[in-house]
Amino acid sequence: MSDTPSMADLLGADAPSNWGRWGPADELGSLNYLDAGEALRGVQQVRTGEVFTLQIHMGRAESPGDPLWPGRESIKRQNVMDESTWDGDGAPQFPGGLHYADDTAQIFLQGSTQYDALGHVWYDGKLWNGYDARSTVGAMDKASVLPIAEKGVVGRGVLVDMARHRGKDWLDKGETFDHDDLEAAAKAQGVTIEPHDVLCVRTGFMKYWYELNDKEQFYDGFNEPGLTYSRELVDWFKDREIPNLVTDTIANEVTYEPGSGIALPLHCALMRNLGVALTEIAWLDDLADACAADGRWSFLYVAAPLKIVNGTGAPVNPVAIR
Ligand code: UVW
């Protein structure tokens, strides 16, 4: 028997929860906070019109390839038509001599910058809002990525650069921080994390992936840096009504909670229980450099994952406009 406590033991029977807050049929969770007024609050952050796309490259052939949660594979993309199609006989002929290229792809929906469906993780047989975990079998019937994709995510984004705040290119494996650290870093940056902000947190770990360029070393003792569980931190997210957490790590939080060794408890405490949308593997370095250059750390954040019916998540290329 493992000595590791269960997720339910760690989070507690009275874990902070938003279940039922937006009705029994809700599949959007804390994204409900992002109404038209929040979109306008986001627009008000725009000063210079600089645009930053936050997706990493998908299907990069050069080493080190794409950063992935262990066990997942990168996109397998292949041409089914290109100029060579017309080398032989039997190619389709179109009036005017049109040629074109087509391709197919097999992808892990969580295999790039992505939105998790709210039902992507669970414990004790229940998903977000109390949906039965059996509703995931075969296809995600409840709290899939589709409602998030149909709504779209638009609001005031704020970037907290934890790596820069700690004077590092990237945080170490297993290095943690909490809501007090976020507040301290934001204060040092001269920005306030406001209610309903899309909270973007840079650890530098994506930069580490590309600059290290050594998969073996990256995955050796795999334990990403990130936010770590405490009841106070979960209360902070609930009280601030944070709709969406975006990070430049594969899984948004320190992989193993240091006290208990439990894997990814914030996925459960924030996403399953509070309905906070999680966006992973974001490229935040160029945005961070621009923010640091002129000291403005808030922006318009716009994102919509692909409308994958029953999807457990979907790729996304969020856009930040300053
Ligand atoms: C897991 O839930 C395992 O990973 P992620 O949230 O990074 O997709």
mmCIF file of C-alpha atoms and ligand atoms in Angstrom:
data_model
loop_
_atom_site.group_PDB
_atom_site.id
_atom_site.type_symbol
_atom_site.label_atom_id
_atom_site.label_comp_id
_atom_site.label_asym_id
_atom_site.label_seq_id
_atom_site.Cartn_x
_atom_site.Cartn_y
_atom_site.Cartn_z
ATOM 1 C CA MET A 1 0.000 0.000 0.000
ATOM 2 C CA SER A 2 1.253 3.492 -0.847
ATOM 3 C CA ASP A 3 1.765 5.983 1.982
ATOM 4 C CA THR A 4 0.562 8.774 -0.291
ATOM 5 C CA PRO A 5 -2.767 10.181 0.946
ATOM 6 C CA SER A 6 -5.693 10.321 -1.453
ATOM 7 C CA MET A 7 -6.662 13.483 -3.313
ATOM 8 C CA ALA A 8 -9.803 13.659 -1.156
ATOM 9 C CA ASP A 9 -7.697 13.447 2.014
ATOM 10 C CA LEU A 10 -5.449 16.274 0.855
ATOM 11 C CA LEU A 11 -8.203 18.608 -0.365
ATOM 12 C CA GLY A 12 -10.640 17.809 2.436
ATOM 13 C CA ALA A 13 -14.350 17.048 2.526
ATOM 14 C CA ASP A 14 -15.000 20.800 2.819
ATOM 15 C CA ALA A 15 -12.771 21.766 -0.144
ATOM 16 C CA PRO A 16 -13.676 25.191 -1.618
ATOM 17 C CA SER A 17 -16.140 24.575 -4.425
ATOM 18 C CA ASN A 18 -18.129 26.415 -7.087
ATOM 19 C CA TRP A 19 -20.349 23.443 -7.931
ATOM 20 C CA GLY A 20 -23.905 24.602 -8.541
ATOM 21 C CA ARG A 21 -22.944 28.284 -8.585
ATOM 22 C CA TRP A 22 -23.970 28.630 -12.234
ATOM 23 C CA GLY A 23 -26.684 25.989 -12.129
ATOM 24 C CA PRO A 24 -26.729 22.199 -12.354
ATOM 25 C CA ALA A 25 -26.126 22.125 -16.142
ATOM 26 C CA ASP A 26 -23.083 24.410 -16.170
ATOM 27 C CA GLU A 27 -20.032 23.377 -18.226
ATOM 28 C CA LEU A 28 -18.119 26.683 -18.213
ATOM 29 C CA GLY A 29 -17.205 27.094 -14.568
ATOM 30 C CA SER A 30 -15.249 30.217 -13.693
ATOM 31 C CA LEU A 31 -15.220 31.337 -17.322
ATOM 32 C CA ASN A 32 -18.755 32.533 -16.503
ATOM 33 C CA TYR A 33 -17.044 35.510 -14.866
ATOM 34 C CA LEU A 34 -15.897 36.683 -18.313
ATOM 35 C CA ASP A 35 -18.900 38.640 -19.532
ATOM 36 C CA ALA A 36 -19.089 41.517 -22.036
ATOM 37 C CA GLY A 37 -17.918 44.001 -19.386
ATOM 38 C CA GLU A 38 -14.796 41.915 -18.798
ATOM 39 C CA ALA A 39 -14.082 41.852 -22.544
ATOM 40 C CA LEU A 40 -14.246 45.668 -22.536
ATOM 41 C CA ARG A 41 -11.996 45.818 -19.468
ATOM 42 C CA GLY A 42 -9.535 43.736 -21.500
ATOM 43 C CA VAL A 43 -9.788 46.086 -24.473
ATOM 44 C CA GLN A 44 -9.003 49.025 -22.179
ATOM 45 C CA GLN A 45 -5.523 47.555 -21.556
ATOM 46 C CA VAL A 46 -4.480 48.041 -25.179
ATOM 47 C CA ARG A 47 -2.082 50.965 -25.730
ATOM 48 C CA THR A 48 0.401 50.165 -28.499
ATOM 49 C CA GLY A 49 -1.366 47.454 -30.514
ATOM 50 C CA GLU A 50 1.518 44.976 -30.227
ATOM 51 C CA VAL A 51 0.261 41.422 -30.823
ATOM 52 C CA PHE A 52 1.753 38.275 -29.270
ATOM 53 C CA THR A 53 0.679 34.746 -30.205
ATOM 54 C CA LEU A 54 1.154 32.389 -27.291
ATOM 55 C CA GLN A 55 1.121 28.924 -28.880
ATOM 56 C CA ILE A 56 4.363 26.981 -29.240
ATOM 57 C CA HIS A 57 5.240 25.478 -32.610
ATOM 58 C CA MET A 58 3.263 22.277 -33.174
ATOM 59 C CA GLY A 59 5.137 19.443 -34.878
ATOM 60 C CA ARG A 60 8.606 20.950 -34.836
ATOM 61 C CA ALA A 61 10.944 18.593 -36.713
ATOM 62 C CA GLU A 62 14.202 19.969 -35.281
ATOM 63 C CA SER A 63 15.464 18.845 -31.879
ATOM 64 C CA PRO A 64 14.123 18.915 -29.183
ATOM 65 C CA GLY A 65 10.691 18.623 -30.865
ATOM 66 C CA ASP A 66 7.580 19.489 -28.868
ATOM 67 C CA PRO A 67 7.350 19.533 -25.047
ATOM 68 C CA LEU A 68 4.772 16.977 -23.894
ATOM 69 C CA TRP A 69 3.420 15.401 -20.750
ATOM 70 C CA PRO A 70 5.196 12.007 -20.426
ATOM 71 C CA GLY A 71 3.430 9.344 -22.496
ATOM 72 C CA ARG A 72 1.938 11.735 -25.029
ATOM 73 C CA GLU A 73 3.199 12.019 -28.586
ATOM 74 C CA SER A 74 3.715 14.922 -30.872
ATOM 75 C CA ILE A 75 1.455 15.581 -33.847
ATOM 76 C CA LYS A 76 1.891 13.140 -36.747
ATOM 77 C CA ARG A 77 1.283 15.247 -39.821
ATOM 78 C CA GLN A 78 1.568 13.893 -43.325
ATOM 79 C CA ASN A 79 0.946 15.151 -46.819
ATOM 80 C CA VAL A 80 -1.698 13.385 -48.814
ATOM 81 C CA MET A 81 -1.409 15.701 -51.824
ATOM 82 C CA ASP A 82 1.316 18.018 -53.039
ATOM 83 C CA GLU A 83 3.087 18.873 -56.320
ATOM 84 C CA SER A 84 4.373 15.280 -56.569
ATOM 85 C CA THR A 85 0.752 14.116 -56.944
ATOM 86 C CA TRP A 86 0.928 15.489 -60.489
ATOM 87 C CA ASP A 87 4.199 13.648 -61.326
ATOM 88 C CA GLY A 88 2.314 10.585 -62.537
ATOM 89 C CA ASP A 89 -0.954 9.756 -64.262
ATOM 90 C CA GLY A 90 -4.280 9.666 -62.487
ATOM 91 C CA ALA A 91 -3.951 12.940 -60.574
ATOM 92 C CA PRO A 92 -7.126 15.032 -60.413
ATOM 93 C CA GLN A 93 -7.320 17.645 -63.171
ATOM 94 C CA PHE A 94 -9.101 20.946 -62.654
ATOM 95 C CA PRO A 95 -10.089 23.536 -65.225
ATOM 96 C CA GLY A 96 -7.352 26.172 -65.323
ATOM 97 C CA GLY A 97 -4.631 23.760 -64.099
ATOM 98 C CA LEU A 98 -5.088 24.218 -60.344
ATOM 99 C CA HIS A 99 -2.761 22.171 -58.115
ATOM 100 C CA TYR A 100 -2.937 22.083 -54.323
ATOM 101 C CA ALA A 101 -1.539 20.498 -51.176
ATOM 102 C CA ASP A 102 -3.515 18.641 -48.498
ATOM 103 C CA ASP A 103 -2.416 16.935 -45.315
ATOM 104 C CA THR A 104 -3.802 14.936 -42.422
ATOM 105 C CA ALA A 105 -2.740 14.934 -38.785
ATOM 106 C CA GLN A 106 -3.086 12.601 -35.860
ATOM 107 C CA ILE A 107 -2.770 14.584 -32.655
ATOM 108 C CA PHE A 108 -3.010 14.300 -28.917
ATOM 109 C CA LEU A 109 -5.503 17.054 -28.166
ATOM 110 C CA GLN A 110 -3.365 17.887 -25.126
ATOM 111 C CA GLY A 111 -0.167 17.701 -27.200
ATOM 112 C CA SER A 112 0.487 21.416 -27.702
ATOM 113 C CA THR A 113 -0.545 24.703 -26.143
ATOM 114 C CA GLN A 114 -4.022 23.751 -25.068
ATOM 115 C CA TYR A 115 -7.163 24.296 -23.032
ATOM 116 C CA ASP A 116 -8.091 21.434 -20.757
ATOM 117 C CA ALA A 117 -11.772 20.556 -20.754
ATOM 118 C CA LEU A 118 -13.151 21.152 -17.248
ATOM 119 C CA GLY A 119 -13.834 17.410 -17.088
ATOM 120 C CA HIS A 120 -10.257 16.491 -18.015
ATOM 121 C CA VAL A 121 -9.326 15.400 -14.455
ATOM 122 C CA TRP A 122 -11.327 14.157 -11.478
ATOM 123 C CA TYR A 123 -11.261 12.184 -8.244
ATOM 124 C CA ASP A 124 -13.819 10.281 -6.190
ATOM 125 C CA GLY A 125 -15.880 9.552 -9.303
ATOM 126 C CA LYS A 126 -17.046 13.127 -9.904
ATOM 127 C CA LEU A 127 -16.061 15.797 -12.438
ATOM 128 C CA TRP A 128 -16.633 19.534 -12.423
ATOM 129 C CA ASN A 129 -20.106 20.487 -11.109
ATOM 130 C CA GLY A 130 -20.669 16.964 -9.803
ATOM 131 C CA TYR A 131 -20.967 15.192 -13.155
ATOM 132 C CA ASP A 132 -20.435 11.448 -12.935
ATOM 133 C CA ALA A 133 -16.979 10.304 -14.033
ATOM 134 C CA ARG A 134 -18.669 7.555 -16.090
ATOM 135 C CA SER A 135 -19.738 10.371 -18.436
ATOM 136 C CA THR A 136 -16.113 10.393 -19.680
ATOM 137 C CA VAL A 137 -16.259 6.806 -20.959
ATOM 138 C CA GLY A 138 -15.891 6.588 -24.730
ATOM 139 C CA ALA A 139 -16.416 10.320 -25.189
ATOM 140 C CA MET A 140 -16.559 13.253 -22.794
ATOM 141 C CA ASP A 141 -20.317 13.874 -22.572
ATOM 142 C CA LYS A 142 -20.129 16.533 -19.860
ATOM 143 C CA ALA A 143 -17.701 19.428 -19.325
ATOM 144 C CA SER A 144 -15.842 18.758 -22.586
ATOM 145 C CA VAL A 145 -13.771 21.441 -24.262
ATOM 146 C CA LEU A 146 -16.638 22.361 -26.604
ATOM 147 C CA PRO A 147 -18.459 24.809 -24.280
ATOM 148 C CA ILE A 148 -15.172 26.675 -23.690
ATOM 149 C CA ALA A 149 -14.529 26.771 -27.442
ATOM 150 C CA GLU A 150 -18.030 28.054 -28.160
ATOM 151 C CA LYS A 151 -17.805 30.788 -25.541
ATOM 152 C CA GLY A 152 -14.281 32.040 -26.267
ATOM 153 C CA VAL A 153 -12.094 33.580 -23.591
ATOM 154 C CA VAL A 154 -11.728 37.372 -23.650
ATOM 155 C CA GLY A 155 -10.648 39.556 -20.765
ATOM 156 C CA ARG A 156 -7.890 41.434 -18.994
ATOM 157 C CA GLY A 157 -4.754 39.321 -18.950
ATOM 158 C CA VAL A 158 -2.047 39.916 -16.386
ATOM 159 C CA LEU A 159 1.412 38.373 -16.587
ATOM 160 C CA VAL A 160 3.419 37.514 -13.484
ATOM 161 C CA ASP A 161 6.998 36.648 -14.379
ATOM 162 C CA MET A 162 8.156 34.444 -11.502
ATOM 163 C CA ALA A 163 11.431 33.535 -13.205
ATOM 164 C CA ARG A 164 12.394 37.177 -13.763
ATOM 165 C CA HIS A 165 11.272 38.063 -10.245
ATOM 166 C CA ARG A 166 13.625 35.426 -8.853
ATOM 167 C CA GLY A 167 16.458 36.566 -11.111
ATOM 168 C CA LYS A 168 16.536 33.325 -13.089
ATOM 169 C CA ASP A 169 16.235 32.333 -16.736
ATOM 170 C CA TRP A 170 13.911 29.552 -15.577
ATOM 171 C CA LEU A 171 12.782 28.067 -12.309
ATOM 172 C CA ASP A 172 14.336 24.788 -11.194
ATOM 173 C CA LYS A 173 12.631 21.421 -11.370
ATOM 174 C CA GLY A 174 10.234 21.117 -8.456
ATOM 175 C CA GLU A 175 10.591 24.809 -7.479
ATOM 176 C CA THR A 176 7.351 26.092 -6.010
ATOM 177 C CA PHE A 177 5.569 29.371 -5.398
ATOM 178 C CA ASP A 178 2.186 30.351 -4.031
ATOM 179 C CA HIS A 179 -0.364 33.177 -4.139
ATOM 180 C CA ASP A 180 1.727 35.338 -1.780
ATOM 181 C CA ASP A 181 4.691 34.952 -4.140
ATOM 182 C CA LEU A 182 2.453 35.900 -7.080
ATOM 183 C CA GLU A 183 1.269 39.008 -5.227
ATOM 184 C CA ALA A 184 4.846 39.951 -4.298
ATOM 185 C CA ALA A 185 6.096 39.487 -7.862
ATOM 186 C CA ALA A 186 3.151 41.459 -9.266
ATOM 187 C CA LYS A 187 3.808 44.261 -6.773
ATOM 188 C CA ALA A 188 7.480 44.369 -7.775
ATOM 189 C CA GLN A 189 6.370 44.560 -11.413
ATOM 190 C CA GLY A 190 4.014 47.418 -10.548
ATOM 191 C CA VAL A 191 0.794 45.619 -11.510
ATOM 192 C CA THR A 192 -2.187 44.420 -9.496
ATOM 193 C CA ILE A 193 -3.840 41.041 -10.004
ATOM 194 C CA GLU A 194 -7.491 42.111 -10.188
ATOM 195 C CA PRO A 195 -10.662 40.034 -9.805
ATOM 196 C CA HIS A 196 -11.590 38.214 -13.030
ATOM 197 C CA ASP A 197 -8.094 38.566 -14.544
ATOM 198 C CA VAL A 198 -6.806 35.836 -16.831
ATOM 199 C CA LEU A 199 -3.740 34.965 -14.775
ATOM 200 C CA CYS A 200 -0.657 34.201 -16.866
ATOM 201 C CA VAL A 201 2.412 32.971 -14.998
ATOM 202 C CA ARG A 202 5.860 32.601 -16.538
ATOM 203 C CA THR A 203 8.345 30.144 -15.037
ATOM 204 C CA GLY A 204 10.768 30.060 -17.990
ATOM 205 C CA PHE A 205 10.311 26.297 -18.232
ATOM 206 C CA MET A 206 9.429 26.405 -21.954
ATOM 207 C CA LYS A 207 12.608 28.387 -22.566
ATOM 208 C CA TYR A 208 14.458 25.683 -20.614
ATOM 209 C CA TRP A 209 12.972 23.029 -22.940
ATOM 210 C CA TYR A 210 14.184 24.749 -26.094
ATOM 211 C CA GLU A 211 17.543 26.006 -24.787
ATOM 212 C CA LEU A 212 18.469 22.770 -22.986
ATOM 213 C CA ASN A 213 17.663 20.852 -26.171
ATOM 214 C CA ASP A 214 18.115 17.539 -24.367
ATOM 215 C CA LYS A 215 14.972 15.467 -23.833
ATOM 216 C CA GLU A 216 16.649 12.943 -21.582
ATOM 217 C CA GLN A 217 17.819 15.607 -19.171
ATOM 218 C CA PHE A 218 14.492 17.460 -19.340
ATOM 219 C CA TYR A 219 12.484 14.361 -18.376
ATOM 220 C CA ASP A 220 15.048 13.044 -15.874
ATOM 221 C CA GLY A 221 13.397 13.449 -12.451
ATOM 222 C CA PHE A 222 10.440 15.093 -14.198
ATOM 223 C CA ASN A 223 8.912 17.560 -11.755
ATOM 224 C CA GLU A 224 7.895 20.860 -13.277
ATOM 225 C CA PRO A 225 8.132 24.059 -11.264
ATOM 226 C CA GLY A 226 4.902 25.818 -10.428
ATOM 227 C CA LEU A 227 2.170 26.793 -8.038
ATOM 228 C CA THR A 228 1.755 24.457 -5.109
ATOM 229 C CA TYR A 229 -1.360 23.426 -3.236
ATOM 230 C CA SER A 230 -2.520 24.978 0.010
ATOM 231 C CA ARG A 231 -6.049 25.683 1.210
ATOM 232 C CA GLU A 232 -5.142 29.393 1.337
ATOM 233 C CA LEU A 233 -4.069 29.364 -2.300
ATOM 234 C CA VAL A 234 -7.339 27.731 -3.372
ATOM 235 C CA ASP A 235 -9.301 30.274 -1.324
ATOM 236 C CA TRP A 236 -7.299 33.040 -3.015
ATOM 237 C CA PHE A 237 -8.307 31.784 -6.481
ATOM 238 C CA LYS A 238 -11.933 31.485 -5.343
ATOM 239 C CA ASP A 239 -12.044 34.927 -3.720
ATOM 240 C CA ARG A 240 -10.311 36.603 -6.670
ATOM 241 C CA GLU A 241 -12.726 34.803 -9.010
ATOM 242 C CA ILE A 242 -9.875 33.928 -11.352
ATOM 243 C CA PRO A 243 -11.418 32.460 -14.538
ATOM 244 C CA ASN A 244 -8.337 31.057 -16.246
ATOM 245 C CA LEU A 245 -4.743 30.124 -15.340
ATOM 246 C CA VAL A 246 -2.204 30.174 -18.192
ATOM 247 C CA THR A 247 1.383 28.975 -17.722
ATOM 248 C CA ASP A 248 4.492 28.093 -19.702
ATOM 249 C CA THR A 249 4.630 24.614 -18.184
ATOM 250 C CA ILE A 250 3.151 21.356 -19.390
ATOM 251 C CA ALA A 251 0.740 21.002 -16.477
ATOM 252 C CA ASN A 252 0.245 24.400 -14.794
ATOM 253 C CA GLU A 253 1.518 23.436 -11.311
ATOM 254 C CA VAL A 254 4.429 21.711 -9.581
ATOM 255 C CA THR A 255 4.048 18.105 -10.724
ATOM 256 C CA TYR A 256 4.241 16.548 -7.249
ATOM 257 C CA GLU A 257 2.956 18.431 -4.225
ATOM 258 C CA PRO A 258 6.025 18.477 -1.967
ATOM 259 C CA GLY A 259 4.254 17.660 1.301
ATOM 260 C CA SER A 260 2.263 14.632 0.161
ATOM 261 C CA GLY A 261 3.798 13.584 -3.161
ATOM 262 C CA ILE A 262 0.336 13.767 -4.745
ATOM 263 C CA ALA A 263 0.406 14.465 -8.485
ATOM 264 C CA LEU A 264 -1.372 17.578 -9.793
ATOM 265 C CA PRO A 265 -3.682 18.401 -6.863
ATOM 266 C CA LEU A 266 -4.378 21.897 -8.236
ATOM 267 C CA HIS A 267 -5.918 20.358 -11.333
ATOM 268 C CA CYS A 268 -8.498 18.972 -8.924
ATOM 269 C CA ALA A 269 -8.731 21.860 -6.446
ATOM 270 C CA LEU A 270 -8.899 24.592 -9.100
ATOM 271 C CA MET A 271 -10.376 22.963 -12.197
ATOM 272 C CA ARG A 272 -12.590 20.153 -10.852
ATOM 273 C CA ASN A 273 -13.782 22.036 -7.770
ATOM 274 C CA LEU A 274 -13.704 25.732 -8.732
ATOM 275 C CA GLY A 275 -14.100 25.421 -12.502
ATOM 276 C CA VAL A 276 -10.937 27.440 -13.269
ATOM 277 C CA ALA A 277 -9.950 26.868 -16.923
ATOM 278 C CA LEU A 278 -6.362 25.650 -17.359
ATOM 279 C CA THR A 279 -4.201 26.626 -20.320
ATOM 280 C CA GLU A 280 -0.879 24.839 -20.608
ATOM 281 C CA ILE A 281 2.363 24.976 -22.598
ATOM 282 C CA ALA A 282 1.990 28.673 -23.447
ATOM 283 C CA TRP A 283 4.906 30.612 -24.911
ATOM 284 C CA LEU A 284 5.158 33.675 -22.652
ATOM 285 C CA ASP A 285 8.758 34.789 -23.213
ATOM 286 C CA ASP A 286 8.249 37.347 -25.978
ATOM 287 C CA LEU A 287 5.269 38.841 -24.177
ATOM 288 C CA ALA A 288 7.300 38.984 -20.938
ATOM 289 C CA ASP A 289 10.180 40.767 -22.668
ATOM 290 C CA ALA A 290 7.818 43.395 -24.053
ATOM 291 C CA CYS A 291 6.106 43.856 -20.680
ATOM 292 C CA ALA A 292 9.453 44.200 -18.903
ATOM 293 C CA ALA A 293 10.674 46.735 -21.472
ATOM 294 C CA ASP A 294 7.932 49.276 -20.752
ATOM 295 C CA GLY A 295 6.669 48.087 -17.374
ATOM 296 C CA ARG A 296 3.104 47.333 -18.542
ATOM 297 C CA TRP A 297 2.068 43.830 -17.479
ATOM 298 C CA SER A 298 -1.635 43.808 -18.392
ATOM 299 C CA PHE A 299 -3.135 43.271 -21.836
ATOM 300 C CA LEU A 300 -6.157 42.090 -23.770
ATOM 301 C CA TYR A 301 -6.225 38.288 -23.706
ATOM 302 C CA VAL A 302 -8.183 36.462 -26.414
ATOM 303 C CA ALA A 303 -8.342 32.697 -26.932
ATOM 304 C CA ALA A 304 -10.670 30.042 -28.288
ATOM 305 C CA PRO A 305 -9.654 26.372 -28.419
ATOM 306 C CA LEU A 306 -10.825 24.273 -31.369
ATOM 307 C CA LYS A 307 -14.464 23.168 -31.246
ATOM 308 C CA ILE A 308 -13.750 19.485 -30.727
ATOM 309 C CA VAL A 309 -17.034 17.738 -29.904
ATOM 310 C CA ASN A 310 -16.595 15.609 -26.736
ATOM 311 C CA GLY A 311 -12.908 16.645 -26.570
ATOM 312 C CA THR A 312 -10.928 16.345 -23.330
ATOM 313 C CA GLY A 313 -9.000 19.422 -24.427
ATOM 314 C CA ALA A 314 -8.023 21.208 -27.608
ATOM 315 C CA PRO A 315 -5.074 23.071 -29.094
ATOM 316 C CA VAL A 316 -5.185 26.836 -28.962
ATOM 317 C CA ASN A 317 -3.142 29.813 -30.094
ATOM 318 C CA PRO A 318 -4.043 32.524 -27.558
ATOM 319 C CA VAL A 319 -3.406 36.128 -28.514
ATOM 320 C CA ALA A 320 -2.244 38.894 -26.179
ATOM 321 C CA ILE A 321 -2.626 42.474 -27.386
ATOM 322 C CA ARG A 322 -0.850 45.262 -25.507
HETATM 323 C C1 UVW B 1 -2.672 15.843 -17.158
HETATM 324 O O1 UVW B 1 -3.740 16.116 -16.720
HETATM 325 C C2 UVW B 1 -2.044 14.536 -16.874
HETATM 326 O O2 UVW B 1 -2.013 16.661 -17.925
HETATM 327 P P1 UVW B 1 -2.405 18.079 -18.537
HETATM 328 O O3 UVW B 1 -3.358 18.782 -17.689
HETATM 329 O O4 UVW B 1 -1.083 18.695 -18.645
HETATM 330 O O5 UVW B 1 -3.018 17.832 -19.874
#
